[in-house]
XYZ file of C-alpha atoms in Angstrom:
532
model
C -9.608 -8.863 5.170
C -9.175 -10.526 8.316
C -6.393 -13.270 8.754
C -4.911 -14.999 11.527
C -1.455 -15.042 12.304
C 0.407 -18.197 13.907
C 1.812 -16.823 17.210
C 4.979 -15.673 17.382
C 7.393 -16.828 20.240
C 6.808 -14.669 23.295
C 3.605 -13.513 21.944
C 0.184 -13.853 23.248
C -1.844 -12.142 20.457
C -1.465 -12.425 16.614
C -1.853 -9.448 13.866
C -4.701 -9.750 11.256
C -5.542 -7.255 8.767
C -8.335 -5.677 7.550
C -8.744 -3.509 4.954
C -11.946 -2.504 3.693
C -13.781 -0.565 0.737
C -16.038 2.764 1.120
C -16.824 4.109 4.535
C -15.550 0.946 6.487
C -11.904 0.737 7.937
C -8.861 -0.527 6.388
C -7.155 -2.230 9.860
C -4.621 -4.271 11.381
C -6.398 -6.613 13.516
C -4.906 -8.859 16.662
C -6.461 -12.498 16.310
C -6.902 -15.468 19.035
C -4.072 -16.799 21.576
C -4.432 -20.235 20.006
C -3.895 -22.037 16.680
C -4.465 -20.474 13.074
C -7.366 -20.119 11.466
C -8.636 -23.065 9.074
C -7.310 -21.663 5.622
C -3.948 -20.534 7.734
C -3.679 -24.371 9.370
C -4.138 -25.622 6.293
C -1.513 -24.043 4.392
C -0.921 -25.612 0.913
C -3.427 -27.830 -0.343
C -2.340 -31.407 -0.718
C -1.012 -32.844 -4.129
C -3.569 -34.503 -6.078
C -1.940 -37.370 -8.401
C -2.410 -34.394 -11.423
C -0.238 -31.942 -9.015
C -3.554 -29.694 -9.290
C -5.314 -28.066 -6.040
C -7.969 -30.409 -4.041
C -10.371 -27.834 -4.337
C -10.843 -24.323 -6.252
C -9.278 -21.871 -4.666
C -10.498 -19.878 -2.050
C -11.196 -15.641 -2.288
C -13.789 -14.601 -5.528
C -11.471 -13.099 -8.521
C -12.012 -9.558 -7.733
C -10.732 -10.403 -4.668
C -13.543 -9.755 -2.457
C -14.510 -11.596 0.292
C -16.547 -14.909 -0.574
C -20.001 -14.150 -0.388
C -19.877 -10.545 -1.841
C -21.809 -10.546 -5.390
C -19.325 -8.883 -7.459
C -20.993 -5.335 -8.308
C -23.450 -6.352 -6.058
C -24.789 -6.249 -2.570
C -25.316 -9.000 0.226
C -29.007 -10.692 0.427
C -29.282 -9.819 4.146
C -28.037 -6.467 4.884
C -29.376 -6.944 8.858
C -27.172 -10.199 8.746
C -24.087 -8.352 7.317
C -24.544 -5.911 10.432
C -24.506 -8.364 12.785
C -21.486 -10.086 11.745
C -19.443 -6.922 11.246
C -20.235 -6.138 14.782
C -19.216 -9.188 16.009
C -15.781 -8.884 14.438
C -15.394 -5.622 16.287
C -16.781 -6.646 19.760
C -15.557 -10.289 19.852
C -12.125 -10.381 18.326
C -10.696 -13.508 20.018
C -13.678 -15.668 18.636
C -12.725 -17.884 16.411
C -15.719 -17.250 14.298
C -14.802 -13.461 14.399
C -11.733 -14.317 11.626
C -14.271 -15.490 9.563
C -17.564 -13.099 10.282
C -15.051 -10.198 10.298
C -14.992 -10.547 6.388
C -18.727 -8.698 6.137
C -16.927 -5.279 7.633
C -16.275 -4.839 3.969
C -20.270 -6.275 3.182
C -21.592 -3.225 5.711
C -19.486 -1.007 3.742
C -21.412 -1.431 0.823
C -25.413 -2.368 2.552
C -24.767 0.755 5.069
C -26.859 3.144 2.973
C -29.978 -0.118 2.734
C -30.410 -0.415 6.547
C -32.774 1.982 8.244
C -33.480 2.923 11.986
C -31.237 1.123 14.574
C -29.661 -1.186 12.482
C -28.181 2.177 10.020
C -27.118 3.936 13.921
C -25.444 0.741 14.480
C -23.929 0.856 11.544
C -22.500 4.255 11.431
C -21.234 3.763 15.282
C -19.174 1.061 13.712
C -17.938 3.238 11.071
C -17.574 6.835 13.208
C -14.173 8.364 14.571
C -13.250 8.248 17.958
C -14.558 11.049 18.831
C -18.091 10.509 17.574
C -21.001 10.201 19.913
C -21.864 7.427 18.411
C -18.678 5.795 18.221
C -19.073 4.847 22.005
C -22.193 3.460 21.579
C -20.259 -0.171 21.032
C -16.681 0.968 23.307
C -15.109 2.335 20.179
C -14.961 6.074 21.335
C -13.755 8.213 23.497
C -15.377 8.316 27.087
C -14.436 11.839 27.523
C -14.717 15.089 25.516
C -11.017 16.576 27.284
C -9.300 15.597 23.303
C -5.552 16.721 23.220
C -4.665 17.608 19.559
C -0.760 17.945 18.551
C -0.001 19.098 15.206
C 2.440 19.536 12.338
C 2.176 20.812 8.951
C 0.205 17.801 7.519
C -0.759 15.646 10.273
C -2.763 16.070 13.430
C -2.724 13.577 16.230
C -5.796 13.156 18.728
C -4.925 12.033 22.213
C -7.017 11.994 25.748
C -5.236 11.646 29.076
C -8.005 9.890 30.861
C -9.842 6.639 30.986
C -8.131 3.701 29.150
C -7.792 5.014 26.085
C -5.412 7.584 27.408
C -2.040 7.703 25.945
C 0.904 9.802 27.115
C 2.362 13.130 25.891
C 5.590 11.606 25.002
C 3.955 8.636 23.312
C 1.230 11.014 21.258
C 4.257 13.154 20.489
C 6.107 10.299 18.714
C 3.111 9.091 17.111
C 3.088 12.970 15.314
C 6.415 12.499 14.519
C 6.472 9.153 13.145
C 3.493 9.694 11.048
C 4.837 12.961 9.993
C 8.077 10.759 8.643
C 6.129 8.200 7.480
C 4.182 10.884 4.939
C 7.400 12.505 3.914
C 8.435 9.059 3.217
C 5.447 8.064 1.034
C 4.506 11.372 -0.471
C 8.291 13.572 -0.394
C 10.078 9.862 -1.269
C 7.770 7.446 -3.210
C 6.319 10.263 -4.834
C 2.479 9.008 -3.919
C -0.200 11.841 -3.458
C -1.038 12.815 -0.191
C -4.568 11.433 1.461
C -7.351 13.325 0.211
C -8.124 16.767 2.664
C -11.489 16.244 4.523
C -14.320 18.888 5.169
C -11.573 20.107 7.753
C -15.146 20.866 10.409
C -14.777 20.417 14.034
C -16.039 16.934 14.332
C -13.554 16.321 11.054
C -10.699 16.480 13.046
C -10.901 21.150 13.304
C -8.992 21.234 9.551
C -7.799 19.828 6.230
C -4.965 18.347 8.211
C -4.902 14.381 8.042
C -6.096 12.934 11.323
C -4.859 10.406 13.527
C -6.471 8.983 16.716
C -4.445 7.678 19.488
C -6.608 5.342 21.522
C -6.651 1.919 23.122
C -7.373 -0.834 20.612
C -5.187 -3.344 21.695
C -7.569 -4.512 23.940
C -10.157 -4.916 21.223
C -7.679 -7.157 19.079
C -6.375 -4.182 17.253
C -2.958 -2.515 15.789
C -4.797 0.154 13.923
C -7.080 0.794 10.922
C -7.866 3.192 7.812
C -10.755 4.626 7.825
C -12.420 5.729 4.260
C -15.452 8.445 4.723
C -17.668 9.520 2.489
C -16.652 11.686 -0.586
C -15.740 15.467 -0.266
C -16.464 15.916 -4.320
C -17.911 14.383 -7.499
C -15.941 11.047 -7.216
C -17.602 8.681 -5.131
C -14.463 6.535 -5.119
C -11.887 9.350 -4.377
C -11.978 9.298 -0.461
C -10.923 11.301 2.514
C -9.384 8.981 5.617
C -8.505 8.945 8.910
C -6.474 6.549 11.164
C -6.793 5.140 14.450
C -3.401 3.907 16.557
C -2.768 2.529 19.604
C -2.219 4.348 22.332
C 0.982 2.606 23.444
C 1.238 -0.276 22.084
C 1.985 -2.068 25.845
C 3.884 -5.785 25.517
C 0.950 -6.592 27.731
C -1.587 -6.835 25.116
C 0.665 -6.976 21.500
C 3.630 -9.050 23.341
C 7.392 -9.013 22.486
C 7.800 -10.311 18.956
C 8.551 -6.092 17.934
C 9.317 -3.568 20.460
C 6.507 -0.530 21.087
C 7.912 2.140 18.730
C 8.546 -1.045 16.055
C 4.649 -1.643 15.918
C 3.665 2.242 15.996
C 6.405 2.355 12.568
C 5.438 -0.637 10.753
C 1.572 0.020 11.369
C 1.552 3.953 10.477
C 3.543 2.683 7.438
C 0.896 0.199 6.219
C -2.042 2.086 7.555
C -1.368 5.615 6.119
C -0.871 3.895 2.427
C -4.343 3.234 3.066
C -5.334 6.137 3.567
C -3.076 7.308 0.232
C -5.033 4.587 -1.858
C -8.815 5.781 -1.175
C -7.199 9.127 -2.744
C -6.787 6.960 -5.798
C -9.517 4.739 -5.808
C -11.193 3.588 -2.694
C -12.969 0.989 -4.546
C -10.080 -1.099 -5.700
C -9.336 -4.906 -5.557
C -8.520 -5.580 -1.771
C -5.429 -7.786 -2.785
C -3.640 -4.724 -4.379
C -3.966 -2.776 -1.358
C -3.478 -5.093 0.845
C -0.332 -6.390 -0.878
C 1.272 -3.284 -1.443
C 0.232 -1.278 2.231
C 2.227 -4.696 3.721
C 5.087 -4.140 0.870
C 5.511 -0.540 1.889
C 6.471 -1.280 5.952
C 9.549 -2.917 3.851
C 10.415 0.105 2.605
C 9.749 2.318 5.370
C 11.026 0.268 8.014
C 12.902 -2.320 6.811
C 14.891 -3.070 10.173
C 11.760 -4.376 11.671
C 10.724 -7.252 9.374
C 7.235 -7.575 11.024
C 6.132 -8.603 7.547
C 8.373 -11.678 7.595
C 5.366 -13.420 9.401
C 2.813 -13.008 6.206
C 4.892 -14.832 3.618
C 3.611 -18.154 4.888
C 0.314 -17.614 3.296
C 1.146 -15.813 0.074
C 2.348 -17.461 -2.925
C 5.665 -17.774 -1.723
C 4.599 -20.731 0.386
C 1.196 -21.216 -1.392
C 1.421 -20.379 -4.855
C -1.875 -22.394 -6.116
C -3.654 -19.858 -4.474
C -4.426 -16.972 -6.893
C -2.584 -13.790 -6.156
C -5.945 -12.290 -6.029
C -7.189 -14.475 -3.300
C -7.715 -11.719 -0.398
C -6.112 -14.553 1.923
C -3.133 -14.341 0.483
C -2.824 -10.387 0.382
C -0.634 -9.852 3.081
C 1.644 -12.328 2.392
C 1.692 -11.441 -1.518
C 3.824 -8.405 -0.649
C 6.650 -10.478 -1.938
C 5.264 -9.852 -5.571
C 5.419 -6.584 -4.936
C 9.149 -6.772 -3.645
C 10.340 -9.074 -6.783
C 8.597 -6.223 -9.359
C 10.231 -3.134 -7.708
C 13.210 -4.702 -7.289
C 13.585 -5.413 -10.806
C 12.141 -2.655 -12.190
C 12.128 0.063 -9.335
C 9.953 1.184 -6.360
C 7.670 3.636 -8.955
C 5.906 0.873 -10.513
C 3.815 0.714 -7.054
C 2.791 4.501 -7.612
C 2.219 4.309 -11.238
C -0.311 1.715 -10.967
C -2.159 3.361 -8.510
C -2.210 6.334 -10.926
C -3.373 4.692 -13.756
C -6.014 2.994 -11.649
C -7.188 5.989 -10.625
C -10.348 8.008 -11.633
C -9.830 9.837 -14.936
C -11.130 13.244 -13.712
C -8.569 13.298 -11.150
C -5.716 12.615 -13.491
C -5.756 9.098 -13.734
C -5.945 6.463 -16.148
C -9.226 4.692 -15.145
C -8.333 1.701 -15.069
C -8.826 -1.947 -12.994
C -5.487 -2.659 -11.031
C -4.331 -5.584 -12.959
C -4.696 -3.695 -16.269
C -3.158 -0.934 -14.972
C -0.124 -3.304 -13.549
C 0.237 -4.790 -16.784
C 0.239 -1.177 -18.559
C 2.854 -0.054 -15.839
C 5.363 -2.505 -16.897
C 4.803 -2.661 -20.596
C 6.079 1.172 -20.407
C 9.296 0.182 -18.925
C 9.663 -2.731 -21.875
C 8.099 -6.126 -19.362
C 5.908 -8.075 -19.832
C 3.219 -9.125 -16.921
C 3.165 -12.811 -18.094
C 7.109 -12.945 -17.826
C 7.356 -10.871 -14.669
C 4.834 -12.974 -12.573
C 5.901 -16.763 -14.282
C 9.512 -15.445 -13.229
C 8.149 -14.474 -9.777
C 6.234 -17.778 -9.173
C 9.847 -19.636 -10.204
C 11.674 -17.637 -8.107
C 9.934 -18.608 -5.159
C 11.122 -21.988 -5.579
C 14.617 -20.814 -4.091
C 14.183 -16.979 -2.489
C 17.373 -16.870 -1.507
C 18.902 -17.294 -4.966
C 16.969 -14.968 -6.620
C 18.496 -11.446 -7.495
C 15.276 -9.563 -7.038
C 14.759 -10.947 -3.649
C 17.419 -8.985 -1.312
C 16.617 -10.977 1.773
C 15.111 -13.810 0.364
C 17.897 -16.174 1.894
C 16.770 -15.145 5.201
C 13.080 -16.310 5.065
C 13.245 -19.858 5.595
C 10.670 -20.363 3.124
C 9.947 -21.986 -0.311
C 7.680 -22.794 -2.646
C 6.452 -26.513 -2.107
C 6.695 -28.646 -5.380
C 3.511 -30.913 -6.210
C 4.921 -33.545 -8.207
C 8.376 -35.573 -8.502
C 9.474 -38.026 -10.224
C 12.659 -39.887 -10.562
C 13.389 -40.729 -14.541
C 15.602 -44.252 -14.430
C 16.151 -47.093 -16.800
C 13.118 -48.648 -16.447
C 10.726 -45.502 -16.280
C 12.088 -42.807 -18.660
C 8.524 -41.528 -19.307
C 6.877 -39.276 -16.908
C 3.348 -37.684 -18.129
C 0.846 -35.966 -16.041
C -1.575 -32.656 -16.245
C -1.998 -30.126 -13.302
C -4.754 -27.045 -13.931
C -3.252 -23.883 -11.809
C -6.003 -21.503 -10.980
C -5.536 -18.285 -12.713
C -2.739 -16.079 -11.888
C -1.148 -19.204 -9.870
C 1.490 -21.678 -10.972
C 2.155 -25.540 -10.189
C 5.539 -26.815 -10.261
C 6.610 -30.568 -11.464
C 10.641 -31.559 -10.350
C 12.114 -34.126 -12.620
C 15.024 -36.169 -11.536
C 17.558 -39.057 -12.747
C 19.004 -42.199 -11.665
C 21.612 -44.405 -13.793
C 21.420 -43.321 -16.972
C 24.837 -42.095 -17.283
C 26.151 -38.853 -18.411
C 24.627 -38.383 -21.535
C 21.247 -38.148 -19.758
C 19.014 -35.447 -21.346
C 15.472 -34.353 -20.750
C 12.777 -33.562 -23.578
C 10.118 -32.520 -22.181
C 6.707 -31.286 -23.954
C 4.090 -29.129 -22.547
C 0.712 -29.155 -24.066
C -0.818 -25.470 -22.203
C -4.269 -24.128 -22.428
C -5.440 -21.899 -25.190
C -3.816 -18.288 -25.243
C -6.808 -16.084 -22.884
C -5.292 -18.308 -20.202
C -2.011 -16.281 -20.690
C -0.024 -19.872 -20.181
C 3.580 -20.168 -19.329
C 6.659 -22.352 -18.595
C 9.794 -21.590 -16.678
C 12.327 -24.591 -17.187
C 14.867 -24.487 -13.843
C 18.070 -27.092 -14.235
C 19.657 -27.175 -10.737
C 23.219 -27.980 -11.082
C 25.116 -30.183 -8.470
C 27.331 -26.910 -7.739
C 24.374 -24.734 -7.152
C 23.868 -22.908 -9.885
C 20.880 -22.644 -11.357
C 19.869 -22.823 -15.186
C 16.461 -20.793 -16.360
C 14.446 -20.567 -19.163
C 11.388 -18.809 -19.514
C 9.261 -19.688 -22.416
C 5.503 -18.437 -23.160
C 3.073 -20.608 -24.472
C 2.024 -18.351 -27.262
C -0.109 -19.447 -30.527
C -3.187 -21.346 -31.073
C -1.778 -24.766 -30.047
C -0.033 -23.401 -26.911
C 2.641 -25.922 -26.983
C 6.129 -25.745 -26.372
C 8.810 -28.834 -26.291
C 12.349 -28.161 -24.448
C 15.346 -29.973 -23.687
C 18.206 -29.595 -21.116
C 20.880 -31.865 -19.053
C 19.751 -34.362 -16.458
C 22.833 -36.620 -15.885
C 22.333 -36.902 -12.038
C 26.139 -36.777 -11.910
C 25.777 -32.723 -13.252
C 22.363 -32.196 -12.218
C 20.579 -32.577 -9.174
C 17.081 -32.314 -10.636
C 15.116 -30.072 -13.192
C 11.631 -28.098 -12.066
C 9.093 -27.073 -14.187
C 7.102 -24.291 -13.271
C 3.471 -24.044 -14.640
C 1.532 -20.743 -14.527
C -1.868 -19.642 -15.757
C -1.240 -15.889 -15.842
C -4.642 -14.830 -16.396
C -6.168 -12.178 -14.609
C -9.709 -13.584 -15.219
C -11.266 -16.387 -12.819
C -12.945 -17.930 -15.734
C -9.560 -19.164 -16.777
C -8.853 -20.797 -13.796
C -7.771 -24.253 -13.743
C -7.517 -24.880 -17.580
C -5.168 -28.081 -17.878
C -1.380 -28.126 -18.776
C -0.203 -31.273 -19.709
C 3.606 -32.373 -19.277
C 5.280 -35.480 -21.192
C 9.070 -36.065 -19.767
C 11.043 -38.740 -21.270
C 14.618 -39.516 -20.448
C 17.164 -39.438 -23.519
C 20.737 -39.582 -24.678
């Protein structure tokens, strides 16, 4: 979905993203010149004396936008036009980062309007070089289309009006794109995007087609495009992607050079177009998450992605990993799992999501995560409490390569300093599901037989509750112990060293590993007393 970026120094426009279900583009949006957007100025919610969020979390538990009925369909569908169009036409309105959430709503009401408001629709949702594309300054001005191709990729250029782009720059385009599929299909072993009808106003063939035109100026890197099905699965869809035509410092500014943006975005946008192979239908944080994890892998000299971690759960993690917010910035789960247990678990889980008749396993994405790594011997519960630890200190984490170069941490919610005249600490946080809250315990003069026992009282077991223990030593190593709150009573007691001459403090990271919203915010309750 649509997110604002801070600005970056130098630049004068800001990437969003939006990626979007059946017949409505999967893009990588430019946002305003000034501040964030609310939930991005926000950033982490406040502690509350518990150490629990101020408010629920924002994003449904599909992870839809808010105000999509899950299996469902907006109210209005007229209403969901009009704000879809408005995110298209008026980018650098601050309301557009908000209204440009019902792009995925028209998606799904396109086939209940009728008349003008189903043409206006479709023009919102054509190619380039659709009539009716130019209807609202999306298409081509000109019917003079230069096409380049290679084996498996076509690229669509013009030479006049402002959407022209150069021969040099439509020939790199071909031959980035034509990397990047070698990369994700030849490498990563991901199936290639789904042929389409292959007509003339399909691109002339099967090939996969790619549009070169001048989006920048409408507050865009690029988007996905999902069309209607070829065959007998509705949610197996063909796709086609739309570039920039240069990608001039002018409009996208200096923070990545021309060819950097043209990598990075055909690496994120054509694993769009790979996923509506699989199932265009899927929860928007798993493709969003994994499209931004895959520029990492594809072009990890650039970094670009550096500038999402800020709102994922490295820097927020009371935010469910399933909040679409959060998607883009979420690719860091993605890097911890393949890390540890290599780059295929991104593929597999796409294949097991996918539709059975097309070889796949049928299932949601979570389930089909959690299947993934129970084949290799993990566990989902361990895998993401480690992950939400881990963010406490990227850069001493083994399954974060670059970690130490983010500049970025998890925030703790609660401290408190244990001492002779408080050695009791007790309080209870409630992380929304498939988030964590983290407690840091500390000492002062008690000596050096100061130990911690520390009880936590979790929520019943469909909550999938879990507690990583971290003791930070005064010489920078660091201590962990994960242990799962398993059993009726979901209760776990621990001890470890917290002489303050050997130990600098001890966190204690809470996570409700549930996949389901319902479990959201089911309380965890921590007793810490001081000992010798």
């Amino acid at each position: 979905m649509l997110r604002p970026r801070r600005p970056a120094p130098g630049s004068t426009t800001r990437l969003l993203t939006v990626a979007l279900a059946p017949l409505v583009a999967a893009a990588i949006a430019l946002g305003g010149l000034g501040a964030p957007g609310p939930a991005a100025a926000a950033g982490p919610s406040p502690s509350s004396p518990t150490g629990s969020p101020t408010g629920s979390p924002t994003g449904s538990p599909t992870g839809s936008p808010a105000g999509t009925p899950a299996g469902g369909t907006p109210v209005d569908p007229g209403a969901v036009l009009d704000a879809a169009e408005e995110a298209l036409t008026e980018p650098g309105d601050p309301a557009a980062t908000e209204a440009s959430l019902a792009l995925l709503d028209l998606a799904l009401v396109v086939d209940d309007l009728s008349g003008t408001d189903r043409s206006r629709a479709r023009s919102l949702l054509a190619r380039p070089t659709d009539g009716a594309a130019a209807d609202l300054g999306g298409g081509y001005r000109t019917r003079d289309v230069e096409r380049s191709c290679d084996e498996h990729v076509c690229v669509h250029h013009v030479t006049t009006t402002s959407d022209a782009a150069t021969e040099a720059f439509a020939a790199r385009a071909l031959e980035v794109v034509g990397d990047v599929r070698t990369h994700h299909v030849d490498a990563l072993g991901f199936r290639p995007p789904v042929p389409d009808a292959g007509t003339a106003a399909k691109g002339g063939d099967r090939r996969f087609d790619v549009y070169l035109a001048d989006i920048g100026g409408a507050g865009l890197y690029g988007y996905c495009a999902p069309e209607r099905a070829t065959g007998d699965q509705p949610r197996v869809r063909p796709a086609y992607c739309v570039l920039d035509n240069d990608y001039d410092v002018r409009e996208y500014g200096n923070r990545q050079t021309p060819d950097d943006n043209l990598r990075v975005t055909a690496a994120h946008e054509f694993l769009h177009a790979v996923q509506f192979g699989y199932d265009a239908g899927e929860a928007s944080w798993l493709l969003e998450a994994t499209a931004t994890w895959v520029e990492e892998r594809y072009a990890d000299d650039v970094d670009d992605n550096r500038q999402f971690l800020g709102d994922g759960q490295v820097r927020r993690p009371r935010l469910s990993l399933r909040a679409f917010e959060a998607a883009y910035g979420n690719w860091a789960f993605f890097e911890h799992l393949t890390t540890r247990y290599g780059d295929d678990v991104v593929r597999e889980t796409f294949e097991r999501a996918a539709a059975p008749a097309t070889g796949g396993g049928g299932l949601a994405g979570l389930p089909a995560l959690r299947r993934v790594l129970a084949a290799r011997g993990g566990d989902f519960r361990e895998a993401y409490t480690r992950f939400a630890a881990d963010n406490l200190d990227p850069g001493s984490s083994p399954y974060y390569p670059e970690g130490g170069e983010w500049g970025l941490a998890a925030p703790v919610a609660t401290t408190a300093t244990l001492r002779g005249s408080s050695r009791d600490f007790r309080t209870t946080v409630r992380p929304a599901h498939l988030a964590s809250t983290t407690i840091a315990l500390r000492s002062r003069g008690l000596g050096t037989a100061a130990r911690l026992r520390l009880r936590v009282d979790g929520p019943a077991g469909a909550a999938k509750p879990a507690v990583t223990l971290l003791t930070h030593r005064t010489d920078g190593t660091v201590e962990r112990r994960y242990v799962p709150l398993t059993g009726p009573a979901g209760t776990a007691t621990l001890r470890t060293d917290l002489a303050s001459a050997r130990v600098r403090q001890v966190t204690v990271t809470l996570v409700n590993a549930s996949g389901r919203g319902r479990d959201g915010g089911r309380p965890f309750t921590v007793e810490a007393r001081a000992v010798r």
